[in-house]
CSV table of C-alpha atoms and ligand atoms in Angstrom, one decimal:
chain,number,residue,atom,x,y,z
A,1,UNK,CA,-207.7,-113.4,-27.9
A,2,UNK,CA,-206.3,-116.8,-28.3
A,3,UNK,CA,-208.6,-119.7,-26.9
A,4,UNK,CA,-208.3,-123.3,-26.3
A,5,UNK,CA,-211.5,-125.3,-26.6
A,6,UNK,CA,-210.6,-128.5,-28.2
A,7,UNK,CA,-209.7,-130.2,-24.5
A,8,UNK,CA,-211.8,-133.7,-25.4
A,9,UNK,CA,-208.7,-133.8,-28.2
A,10,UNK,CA,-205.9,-133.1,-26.0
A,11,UNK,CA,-204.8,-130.8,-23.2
A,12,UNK,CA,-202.1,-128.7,-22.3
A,13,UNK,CA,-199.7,-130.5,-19.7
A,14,UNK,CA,-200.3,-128.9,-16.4
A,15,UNK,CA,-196.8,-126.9,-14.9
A,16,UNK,CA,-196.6,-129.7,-11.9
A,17,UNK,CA,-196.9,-132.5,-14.5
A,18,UNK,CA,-194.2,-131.1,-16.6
A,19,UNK,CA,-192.1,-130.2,-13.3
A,20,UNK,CA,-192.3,-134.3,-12.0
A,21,UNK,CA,-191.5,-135.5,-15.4
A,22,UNK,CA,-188.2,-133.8,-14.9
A,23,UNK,CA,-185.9,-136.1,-12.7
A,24,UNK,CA,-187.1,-138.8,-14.9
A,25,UNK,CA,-184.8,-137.7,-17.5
A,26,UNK,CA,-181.7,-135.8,-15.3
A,27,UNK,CA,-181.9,-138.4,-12.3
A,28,UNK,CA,-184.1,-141.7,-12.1
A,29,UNK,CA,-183.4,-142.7,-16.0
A,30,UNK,CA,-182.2,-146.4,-14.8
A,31,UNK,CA,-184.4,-149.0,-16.6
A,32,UNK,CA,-186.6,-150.0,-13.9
A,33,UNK,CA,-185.5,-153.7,-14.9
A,34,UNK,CA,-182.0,-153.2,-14.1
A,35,UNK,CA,-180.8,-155.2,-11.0
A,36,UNK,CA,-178.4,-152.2,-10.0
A,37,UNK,CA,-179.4,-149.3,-8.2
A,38,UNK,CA,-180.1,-146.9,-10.3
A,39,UNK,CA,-182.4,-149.2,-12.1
A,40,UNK,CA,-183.7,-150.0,-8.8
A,41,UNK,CA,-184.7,-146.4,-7.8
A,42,UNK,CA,-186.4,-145.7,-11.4
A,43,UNK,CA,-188.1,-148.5,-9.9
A,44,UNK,CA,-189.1,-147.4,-7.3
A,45,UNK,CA,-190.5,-144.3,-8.9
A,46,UNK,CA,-192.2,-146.3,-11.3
A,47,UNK,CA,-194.8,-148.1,-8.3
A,48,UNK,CA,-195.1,-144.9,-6.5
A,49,UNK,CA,-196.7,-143.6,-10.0
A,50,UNK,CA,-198.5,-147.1,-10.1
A,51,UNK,CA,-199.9,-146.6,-6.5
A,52,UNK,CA,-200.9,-143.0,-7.2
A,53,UNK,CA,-203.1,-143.9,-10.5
A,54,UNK,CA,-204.1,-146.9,-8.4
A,55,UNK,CA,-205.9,-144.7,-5.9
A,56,UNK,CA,-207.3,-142.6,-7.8
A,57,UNK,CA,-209.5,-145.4,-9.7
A,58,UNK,CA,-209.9,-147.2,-6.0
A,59,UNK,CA,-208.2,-150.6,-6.9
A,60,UNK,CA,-204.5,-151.8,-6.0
A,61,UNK,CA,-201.8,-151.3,-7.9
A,62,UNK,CA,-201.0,-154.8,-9.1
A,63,UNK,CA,-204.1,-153.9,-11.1
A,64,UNK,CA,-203.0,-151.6,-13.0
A,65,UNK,CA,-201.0,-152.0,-16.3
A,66,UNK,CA,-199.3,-148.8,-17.9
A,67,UNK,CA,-199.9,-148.7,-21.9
A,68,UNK,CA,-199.1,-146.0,-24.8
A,69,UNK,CA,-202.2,-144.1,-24.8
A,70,UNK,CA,-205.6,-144.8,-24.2
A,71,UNK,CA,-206.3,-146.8,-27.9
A,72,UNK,CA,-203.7,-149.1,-26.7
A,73,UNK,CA,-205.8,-150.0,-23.6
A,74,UNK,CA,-208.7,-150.3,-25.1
A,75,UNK,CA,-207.1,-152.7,-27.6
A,76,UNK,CA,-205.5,-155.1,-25.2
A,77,UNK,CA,-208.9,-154.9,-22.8
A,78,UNK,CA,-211.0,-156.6,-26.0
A,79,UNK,CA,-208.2,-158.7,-27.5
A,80,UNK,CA,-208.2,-160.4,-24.0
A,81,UNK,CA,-211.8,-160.8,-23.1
A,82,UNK,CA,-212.5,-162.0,-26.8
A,83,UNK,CA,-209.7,-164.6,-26.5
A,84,UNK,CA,-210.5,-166.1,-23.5
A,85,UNK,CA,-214.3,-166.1,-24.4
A,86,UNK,CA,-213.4,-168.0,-27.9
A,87,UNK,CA,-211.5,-171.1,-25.7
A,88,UNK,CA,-215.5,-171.1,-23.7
A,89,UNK,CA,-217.0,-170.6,-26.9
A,90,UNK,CA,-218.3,-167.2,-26.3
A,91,UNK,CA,-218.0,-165.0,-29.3
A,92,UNK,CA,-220.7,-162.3,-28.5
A,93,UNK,CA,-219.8,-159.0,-27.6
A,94,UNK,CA,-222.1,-156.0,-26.5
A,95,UNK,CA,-221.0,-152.0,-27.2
A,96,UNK,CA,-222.5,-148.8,-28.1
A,97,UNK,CA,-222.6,-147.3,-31.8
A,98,UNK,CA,-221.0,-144.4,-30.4
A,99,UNK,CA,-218.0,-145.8,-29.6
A,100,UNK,CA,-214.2,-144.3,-30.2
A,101,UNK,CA,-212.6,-145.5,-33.2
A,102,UNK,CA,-210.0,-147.4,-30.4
A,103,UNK,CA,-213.2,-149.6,-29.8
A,104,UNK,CA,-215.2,-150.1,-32.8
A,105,UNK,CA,-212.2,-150.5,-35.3
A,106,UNK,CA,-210.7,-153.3,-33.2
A,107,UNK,CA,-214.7,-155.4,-32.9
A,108,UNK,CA,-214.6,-154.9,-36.2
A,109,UNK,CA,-211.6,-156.5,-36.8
A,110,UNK,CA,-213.0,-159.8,-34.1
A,111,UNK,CA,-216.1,-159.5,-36.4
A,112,UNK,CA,-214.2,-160.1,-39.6
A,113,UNK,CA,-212.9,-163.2,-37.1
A,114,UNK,CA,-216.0,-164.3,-36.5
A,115,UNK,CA,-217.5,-162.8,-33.2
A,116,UNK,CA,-221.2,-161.1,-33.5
A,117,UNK,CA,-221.0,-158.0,-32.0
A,118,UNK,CA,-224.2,-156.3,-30.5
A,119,UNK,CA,-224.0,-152.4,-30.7
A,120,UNK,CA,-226.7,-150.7,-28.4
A,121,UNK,CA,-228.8,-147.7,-30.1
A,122,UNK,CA,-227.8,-144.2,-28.9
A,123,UNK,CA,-231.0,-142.2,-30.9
A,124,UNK,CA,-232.8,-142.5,-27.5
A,125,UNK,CA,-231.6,-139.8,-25.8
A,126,UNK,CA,-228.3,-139.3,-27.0
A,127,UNK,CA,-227.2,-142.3,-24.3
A,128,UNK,CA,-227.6,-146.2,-23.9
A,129,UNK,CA,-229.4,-147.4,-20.0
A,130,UNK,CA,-228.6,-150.5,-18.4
A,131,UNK,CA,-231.9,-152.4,-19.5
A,132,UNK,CA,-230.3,-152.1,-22.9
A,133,UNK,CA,-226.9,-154.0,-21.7
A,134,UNK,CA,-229.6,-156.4,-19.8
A,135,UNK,CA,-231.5,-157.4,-22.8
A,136,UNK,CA,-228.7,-157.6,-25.3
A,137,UNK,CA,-226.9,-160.3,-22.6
A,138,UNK,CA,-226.8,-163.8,-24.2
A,139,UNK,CA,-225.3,-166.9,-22.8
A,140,UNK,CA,-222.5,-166.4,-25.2
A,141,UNK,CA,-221.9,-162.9,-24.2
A,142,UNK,CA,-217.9,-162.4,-23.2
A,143,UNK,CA,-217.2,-158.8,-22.8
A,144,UNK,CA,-219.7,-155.9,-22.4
A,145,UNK,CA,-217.7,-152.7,-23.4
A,146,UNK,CA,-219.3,-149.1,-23.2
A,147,UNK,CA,-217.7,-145.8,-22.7
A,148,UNK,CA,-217.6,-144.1,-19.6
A,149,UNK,CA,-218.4,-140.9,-21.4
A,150,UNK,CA,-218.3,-139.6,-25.0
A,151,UNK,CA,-215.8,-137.5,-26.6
A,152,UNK,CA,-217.8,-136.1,-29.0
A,153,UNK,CA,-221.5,-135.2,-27.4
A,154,UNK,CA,-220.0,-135.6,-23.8
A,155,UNK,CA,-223.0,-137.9,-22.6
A,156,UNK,CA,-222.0,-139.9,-19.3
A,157,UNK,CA,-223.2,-143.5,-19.5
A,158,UNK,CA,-225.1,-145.2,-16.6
A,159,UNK,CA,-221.8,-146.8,-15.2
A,160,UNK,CA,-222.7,-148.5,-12.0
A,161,UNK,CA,-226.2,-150.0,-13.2
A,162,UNK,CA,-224.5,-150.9,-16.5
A,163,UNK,CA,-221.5,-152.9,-14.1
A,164,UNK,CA,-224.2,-154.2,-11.5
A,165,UNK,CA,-226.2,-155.7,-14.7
A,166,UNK,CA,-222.8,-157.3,-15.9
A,167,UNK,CA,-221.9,-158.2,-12.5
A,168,UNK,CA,-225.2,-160.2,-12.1
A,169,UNK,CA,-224.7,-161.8,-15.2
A,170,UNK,CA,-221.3,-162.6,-15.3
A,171,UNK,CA,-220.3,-160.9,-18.1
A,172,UNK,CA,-216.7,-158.9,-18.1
A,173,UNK,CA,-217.5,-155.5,-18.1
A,174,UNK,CA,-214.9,-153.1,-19.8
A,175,UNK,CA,-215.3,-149.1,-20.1
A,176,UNK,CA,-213.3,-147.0,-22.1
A,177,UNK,CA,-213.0,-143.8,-19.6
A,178,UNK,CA,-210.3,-141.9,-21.8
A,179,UNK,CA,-213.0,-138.7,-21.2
A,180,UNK,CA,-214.1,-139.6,-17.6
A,181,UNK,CA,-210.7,-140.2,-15.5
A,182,UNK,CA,-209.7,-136.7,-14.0
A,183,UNK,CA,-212.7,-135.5,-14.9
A,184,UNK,CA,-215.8,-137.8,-13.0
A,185,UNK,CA,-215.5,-139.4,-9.6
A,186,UNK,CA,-214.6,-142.9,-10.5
A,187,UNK,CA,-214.4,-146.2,-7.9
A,188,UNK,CA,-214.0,-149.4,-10.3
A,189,UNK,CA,-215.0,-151.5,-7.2
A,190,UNK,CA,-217.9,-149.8,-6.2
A,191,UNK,CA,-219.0,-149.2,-10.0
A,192,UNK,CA,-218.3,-152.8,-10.7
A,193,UNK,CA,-216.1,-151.8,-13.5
A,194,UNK,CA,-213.9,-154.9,-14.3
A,195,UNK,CA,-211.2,-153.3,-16.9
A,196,UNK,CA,-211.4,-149.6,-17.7
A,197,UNK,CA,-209.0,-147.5,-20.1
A,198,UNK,CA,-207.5,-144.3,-19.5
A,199,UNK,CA,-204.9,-141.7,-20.8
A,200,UNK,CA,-202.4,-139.1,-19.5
A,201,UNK,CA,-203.2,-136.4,-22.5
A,202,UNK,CA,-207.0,-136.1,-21.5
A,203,UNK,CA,-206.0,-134.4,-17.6
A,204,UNK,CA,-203.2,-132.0,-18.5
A,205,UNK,CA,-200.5,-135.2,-18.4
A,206,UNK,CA,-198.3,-136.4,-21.2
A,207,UNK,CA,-198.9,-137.5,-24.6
A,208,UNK,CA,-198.4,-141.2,-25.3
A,209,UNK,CA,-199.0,-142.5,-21.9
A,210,UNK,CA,-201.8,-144.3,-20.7
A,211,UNK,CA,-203.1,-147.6,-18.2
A,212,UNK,CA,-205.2,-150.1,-18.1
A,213,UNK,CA,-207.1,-151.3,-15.2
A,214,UNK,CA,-207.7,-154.9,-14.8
A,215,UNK,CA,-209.7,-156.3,-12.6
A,216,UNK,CA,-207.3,-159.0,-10.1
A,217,UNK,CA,-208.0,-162.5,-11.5
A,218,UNK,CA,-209.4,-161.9,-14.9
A,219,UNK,CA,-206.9,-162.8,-17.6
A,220,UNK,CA,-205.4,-160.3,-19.4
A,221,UNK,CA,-203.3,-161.4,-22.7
A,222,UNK,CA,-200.5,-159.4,-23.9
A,223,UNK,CA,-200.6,-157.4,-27.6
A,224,UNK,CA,-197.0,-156.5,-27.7
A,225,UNK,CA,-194.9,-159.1,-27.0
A,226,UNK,CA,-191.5,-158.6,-25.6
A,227,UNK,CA,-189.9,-158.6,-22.2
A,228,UNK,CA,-191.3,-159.5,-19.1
A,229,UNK,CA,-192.4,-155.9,-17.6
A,230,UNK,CA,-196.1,-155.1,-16.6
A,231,UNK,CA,-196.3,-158.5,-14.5
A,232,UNK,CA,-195.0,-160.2,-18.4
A,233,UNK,CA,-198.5,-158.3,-19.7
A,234,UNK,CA,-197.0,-155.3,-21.6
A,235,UNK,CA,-193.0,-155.6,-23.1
A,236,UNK,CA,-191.4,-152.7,-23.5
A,237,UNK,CA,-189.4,-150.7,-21.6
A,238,UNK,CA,-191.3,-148.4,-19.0
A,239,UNK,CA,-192.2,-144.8,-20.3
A,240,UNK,CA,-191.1,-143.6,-16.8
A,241,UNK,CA,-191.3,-139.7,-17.9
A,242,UNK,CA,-194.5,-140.2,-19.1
A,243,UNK,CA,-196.0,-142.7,-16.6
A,244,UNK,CA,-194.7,-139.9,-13.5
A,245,UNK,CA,-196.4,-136.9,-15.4
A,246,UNK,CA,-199.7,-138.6,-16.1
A,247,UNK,CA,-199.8,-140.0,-12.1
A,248,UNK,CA,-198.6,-136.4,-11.0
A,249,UNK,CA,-201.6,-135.0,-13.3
A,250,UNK,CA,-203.9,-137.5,-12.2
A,251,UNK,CA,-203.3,-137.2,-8.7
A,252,UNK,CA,-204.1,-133.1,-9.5
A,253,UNK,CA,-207.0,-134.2,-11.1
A,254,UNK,CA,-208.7,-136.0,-8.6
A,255,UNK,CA,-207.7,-133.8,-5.7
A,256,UNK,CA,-209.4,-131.1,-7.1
A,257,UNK,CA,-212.0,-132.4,-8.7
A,258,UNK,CA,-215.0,-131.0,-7.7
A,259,UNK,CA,-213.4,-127.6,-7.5
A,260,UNK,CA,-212.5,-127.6,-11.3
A,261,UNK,CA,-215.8,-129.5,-12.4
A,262,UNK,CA,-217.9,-126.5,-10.0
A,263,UNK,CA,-215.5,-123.7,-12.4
A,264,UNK,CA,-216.4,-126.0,-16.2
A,265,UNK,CA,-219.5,-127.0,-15.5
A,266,UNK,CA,-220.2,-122.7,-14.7
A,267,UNK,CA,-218.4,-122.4,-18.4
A,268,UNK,CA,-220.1,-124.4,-20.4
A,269,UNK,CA,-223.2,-124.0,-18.8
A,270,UNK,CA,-223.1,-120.2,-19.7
A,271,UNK,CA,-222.2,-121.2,-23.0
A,272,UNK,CA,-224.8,-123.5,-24.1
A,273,UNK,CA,-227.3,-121.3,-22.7
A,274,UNK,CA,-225.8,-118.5,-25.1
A,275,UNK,CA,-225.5,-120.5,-28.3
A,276,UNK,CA,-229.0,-122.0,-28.0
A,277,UNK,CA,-230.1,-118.4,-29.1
A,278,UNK,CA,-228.8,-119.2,-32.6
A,279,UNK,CA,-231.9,-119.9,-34.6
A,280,UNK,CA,-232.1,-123.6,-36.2
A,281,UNK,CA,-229.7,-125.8,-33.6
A,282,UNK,CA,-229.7,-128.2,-31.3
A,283,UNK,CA,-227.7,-129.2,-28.4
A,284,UNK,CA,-226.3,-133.1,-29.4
A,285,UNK,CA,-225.5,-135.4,-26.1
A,286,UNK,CA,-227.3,-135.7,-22.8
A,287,UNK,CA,-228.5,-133.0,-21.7
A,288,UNK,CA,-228.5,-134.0,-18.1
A,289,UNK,CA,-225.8,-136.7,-18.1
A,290,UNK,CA,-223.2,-134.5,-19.4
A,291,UNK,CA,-219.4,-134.6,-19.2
A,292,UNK,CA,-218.5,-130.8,-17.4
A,293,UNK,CA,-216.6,-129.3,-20.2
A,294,UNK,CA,-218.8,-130.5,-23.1
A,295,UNK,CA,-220.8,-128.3,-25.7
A,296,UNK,CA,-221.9,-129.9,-28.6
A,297,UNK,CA,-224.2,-128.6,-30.9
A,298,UNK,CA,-225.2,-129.0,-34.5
A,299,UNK,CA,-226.3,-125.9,-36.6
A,300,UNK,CA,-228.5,-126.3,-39.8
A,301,UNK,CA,-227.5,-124.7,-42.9
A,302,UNK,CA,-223.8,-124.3,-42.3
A,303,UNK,CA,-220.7,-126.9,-43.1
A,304,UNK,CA,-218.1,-127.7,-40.0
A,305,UNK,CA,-215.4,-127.1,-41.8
A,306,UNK,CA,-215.4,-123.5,-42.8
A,307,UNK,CA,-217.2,-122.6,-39.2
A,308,UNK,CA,-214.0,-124.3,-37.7
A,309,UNK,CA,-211.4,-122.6,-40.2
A,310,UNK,CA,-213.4,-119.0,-39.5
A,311,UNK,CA,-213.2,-119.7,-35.8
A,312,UNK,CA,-209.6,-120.1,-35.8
A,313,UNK,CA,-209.1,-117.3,-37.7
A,314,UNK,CA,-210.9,-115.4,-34.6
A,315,UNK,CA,-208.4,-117.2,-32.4
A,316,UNK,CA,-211.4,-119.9,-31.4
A,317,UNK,CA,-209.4,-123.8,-31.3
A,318,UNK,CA,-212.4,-126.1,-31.7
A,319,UNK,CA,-213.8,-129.2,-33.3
A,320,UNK,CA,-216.5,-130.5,-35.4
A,321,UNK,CA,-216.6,-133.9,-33.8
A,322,UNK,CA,-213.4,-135.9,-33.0
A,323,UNK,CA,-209.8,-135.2,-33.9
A,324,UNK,CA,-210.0,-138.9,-35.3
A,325,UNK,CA,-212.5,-138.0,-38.0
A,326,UNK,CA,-210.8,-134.5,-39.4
A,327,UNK,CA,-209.8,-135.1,-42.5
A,328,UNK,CA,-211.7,-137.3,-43.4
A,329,UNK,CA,-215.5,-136.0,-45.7
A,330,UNK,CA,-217.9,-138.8,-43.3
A,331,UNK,CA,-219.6,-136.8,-41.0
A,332,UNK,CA,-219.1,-138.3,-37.4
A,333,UNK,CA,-220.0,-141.8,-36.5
A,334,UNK,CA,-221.3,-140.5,-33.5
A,335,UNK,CA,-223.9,-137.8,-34.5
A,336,UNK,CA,-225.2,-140.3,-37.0
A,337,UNK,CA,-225.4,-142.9,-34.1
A,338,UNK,CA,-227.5,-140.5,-32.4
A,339,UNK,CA,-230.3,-139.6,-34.9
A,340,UNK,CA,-228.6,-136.8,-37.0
A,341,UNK,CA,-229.3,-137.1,-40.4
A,342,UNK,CA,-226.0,-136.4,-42.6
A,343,UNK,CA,-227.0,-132.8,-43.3
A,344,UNK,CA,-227.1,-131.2,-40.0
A,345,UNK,CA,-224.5,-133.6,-39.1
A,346,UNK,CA,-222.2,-131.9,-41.3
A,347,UNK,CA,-223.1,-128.7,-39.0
A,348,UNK,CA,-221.1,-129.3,-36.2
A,349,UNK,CA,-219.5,-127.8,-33.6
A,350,UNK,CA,-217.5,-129.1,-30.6
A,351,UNK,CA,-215.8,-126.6,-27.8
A,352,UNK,CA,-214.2,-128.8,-25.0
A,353,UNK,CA,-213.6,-126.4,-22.0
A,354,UNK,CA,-210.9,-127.4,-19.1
A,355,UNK,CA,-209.8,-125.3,-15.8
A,356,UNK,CA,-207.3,-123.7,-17.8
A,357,UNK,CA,-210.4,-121.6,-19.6
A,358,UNK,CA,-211.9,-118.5,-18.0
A,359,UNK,CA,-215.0,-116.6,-18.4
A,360,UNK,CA,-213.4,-113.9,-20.9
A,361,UNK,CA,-212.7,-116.5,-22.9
A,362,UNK,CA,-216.5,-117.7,-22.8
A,363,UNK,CA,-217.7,-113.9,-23.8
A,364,UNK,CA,-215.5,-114.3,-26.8
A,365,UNK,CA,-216.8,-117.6,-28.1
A,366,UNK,CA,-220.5,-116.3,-27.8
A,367,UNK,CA,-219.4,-113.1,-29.2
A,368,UNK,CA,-217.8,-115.0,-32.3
A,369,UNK,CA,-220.2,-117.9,-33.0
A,370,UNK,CA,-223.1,-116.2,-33.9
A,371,UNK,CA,-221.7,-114.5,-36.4
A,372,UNK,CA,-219.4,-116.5,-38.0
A,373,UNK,CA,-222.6,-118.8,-38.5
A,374,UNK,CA,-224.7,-116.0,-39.7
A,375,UNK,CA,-222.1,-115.6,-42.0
A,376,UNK,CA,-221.6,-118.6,-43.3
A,377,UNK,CA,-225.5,-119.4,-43.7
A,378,UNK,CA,-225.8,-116.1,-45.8
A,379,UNK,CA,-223.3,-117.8,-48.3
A,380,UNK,CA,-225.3,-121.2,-47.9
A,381,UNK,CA,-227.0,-122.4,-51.0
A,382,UNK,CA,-228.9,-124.6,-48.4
A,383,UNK,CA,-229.8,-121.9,-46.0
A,384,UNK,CA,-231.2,-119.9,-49.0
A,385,UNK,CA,-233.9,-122.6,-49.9
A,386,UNK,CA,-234.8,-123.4,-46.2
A,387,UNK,CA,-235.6,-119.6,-45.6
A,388,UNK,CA,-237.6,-120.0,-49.3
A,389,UNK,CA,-239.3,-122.8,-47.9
A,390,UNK,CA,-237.7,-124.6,-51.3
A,391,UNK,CA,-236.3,-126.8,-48.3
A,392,UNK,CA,-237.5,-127.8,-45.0
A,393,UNK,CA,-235.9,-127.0,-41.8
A,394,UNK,CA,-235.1,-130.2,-39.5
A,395,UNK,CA,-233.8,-128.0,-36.7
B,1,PLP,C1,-208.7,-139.8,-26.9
B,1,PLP,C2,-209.5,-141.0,-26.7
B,1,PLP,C3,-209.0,-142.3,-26.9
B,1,PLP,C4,-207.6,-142.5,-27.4
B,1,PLP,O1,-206.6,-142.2,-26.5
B,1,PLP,P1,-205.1,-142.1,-26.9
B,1,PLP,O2,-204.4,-142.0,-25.7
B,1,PLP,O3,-205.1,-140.8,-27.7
B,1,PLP,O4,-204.8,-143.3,-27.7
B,1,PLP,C5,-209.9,-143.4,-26.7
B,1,PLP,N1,-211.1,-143.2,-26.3
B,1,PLP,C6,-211.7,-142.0,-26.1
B,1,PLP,C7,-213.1,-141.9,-25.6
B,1,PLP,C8,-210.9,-140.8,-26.3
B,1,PLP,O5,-211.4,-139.6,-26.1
């Protein structure tokens, strides 16, 4: 049995997706800057895809600006706030620790420019609250940003109080929501979100295809520079293919939303409660607040890797974190953010479910978990000495 479980990473395009993308390349390939017509009808097809994402978030669809990916969005969304603070003087800006890389790589680099950057403490609870975002606000604050959910642990972050906080203060309030759009119900007006990031590949859309939402009247400055498309905010010549499929997903997505989250949230529900009988683990992420096709947990005694390379083998696709940080020896950013010392962090295991999964599939994983990790722990040098007591078990 071959199962995908890896969904936070990417997904698999959806058949009606695929199907829209289509005419893009047989029919409508005008460059929707061409005066002629057939210009002028890829045009066209362009803003219906515009006004399709644009209702899905509940803003207009001069608001929204189409981008490569989600990192791309998240990159222009800082750039711009931090720029515009720096001409006020206002070079203070407020995340999470638990961040994707999209975020905390590019404060880094406004740190290394000179902004201070604030990064709220996830230990408590595996999730930030508003009173956090209240009492890190300073007068030279100029961009809260805070995920709308994590990729990793799958915690969902108090949105709306953290954008009414914002709001109050007058603080730009930017959330990447790569992991929550298609997935959460999501009304940037209501939620007072002012820019928020998204991409087609996270809701069974297209790969390198993604928007940004920007709030009407805040500034917004370009990071490719080029020709005049996106209202002069984003050169480059349209992505039409992949700006149709990711509406036409989206639009899926958020029609049947509580139908697919009722299914995952059944999923992964059955399967936390069956791997929280391995001995010596722990659930990672909020346990309450919790994205619908997240399981996260970290297992003592074992290394990521191998569980990951023995659960493929038992046709099992999974993670021990985020795509971003395979390869790489660090254990995640994010389950050290959250309390884990390196050890069990090491120990990881994501499964990321989507409507695509089916119960079968569930049976399997909790069938083959358990005993690759009994496995692996009785080849462990380190699960020998914590059943000698030579070593003490934190889990
Ligand atoms: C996947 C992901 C991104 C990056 O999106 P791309 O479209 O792959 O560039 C950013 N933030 C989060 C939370 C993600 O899960």
């Amino acid at each position: 049995m071959q199962v995908y479980a890896d969904n936070a990473a990417t997904t698999k395009i959806s058949g009606h997706a695929l199907q829209a993308m289509m005419p893009c390349f047989e029919k409508f390939y005008g460059n929707p800057s061409s005066l002629h017509s057939v210009g002028q009808e890829a045009k066209e097809v362009l803003e219906d895809a515009r006004a399709k994402v644009a209702a899905c978030l509940g803003c207009e669809p001069r608001e929204v600006y189409f981008t490569s990916g989600g990192s791309e969005a998240d990159n222009q969304a800082i750039i711009s706030a931090a720029r515009f603070g720096a001409r006020k003087n206002k070079k203070h800006i407020i995340s999470t620790a638990f961040e994707h890389h999209a975020v905390l790589h590019t404060l880094n680099k406004l740190e290394n420019e000179g902004f201070e950057i604030t990064l709220l403490d996830v230990s408590n609870g595996h999730n930030v609250t508003a009173q956090q975002v209240k009492d890190a606000i300073r007068e030279d604050t100029c961009l809260v940003t805070c995920m709308y959910a994590n990729n990793e642990i799958g915690s969902i972050l108090p949105i709306a109080q953290i954008g009414a906080v914002c709001k109050e203060a007058g603080v730009p309030f930017h959330t990447d929501a790569v992991q929550a759009v298609g997935h959460l119900q999501i009304n940037v007006k209501e939620q007072n979100i002012d820019m928020l990031s998204l991409s087609g590949h996270k809701f069974h859309g297209p790969k390198g295809v993604g928007a940004l939402y920007v709030r009407r009247g805040l500034p917004l400055v370009n990071v490719i520079e080029g020709g005049a498309q996106e209202r002069g905010k984003r050169a480059g010549t349209e992505n039409l293919p992949g700006i149709v499929g990711m509406a036409a997903a989206l639009a899926d997505a958020c029609a049947n939303l509580e139908e697919n989250n009722k299914k995952v949230t059944a999923l992964r529900d059955k399967l936390i409660e069956g791997l929280s009988k391995i001995p010596h683990c722990a659930l990672n992420g909020d346990p309450v607040n919790r994205l619908p096709g997240n399981v996260s947990f970290c297992f003592e005694g074992i290394e990521g890797e191998s569980l990951l390379l023995l659960l493929d083998m038992q046709g099992v696709a999974a993670s021990s974190g985020s795509a971003c940080t395979s390869g790489s020896l660090d254990p995640s950013h994010v389950l050290l953010a959250i309390g884990r010392v390196h050890d069990v962090a090491h120990g990881s295991l994501r499964l990321s479910l989507s409507h695509y999964n089916t119960e079968e599939e569930i049976d399997h994983i909790l069938k083959v978990v358990p005993e690759v990790v009994s496995l692996l722990r009785n080849m462990s040098p380190v699960w020998r000495d914590l059943q000698t007591g030579k070593r003490e078990y934190i889990l």
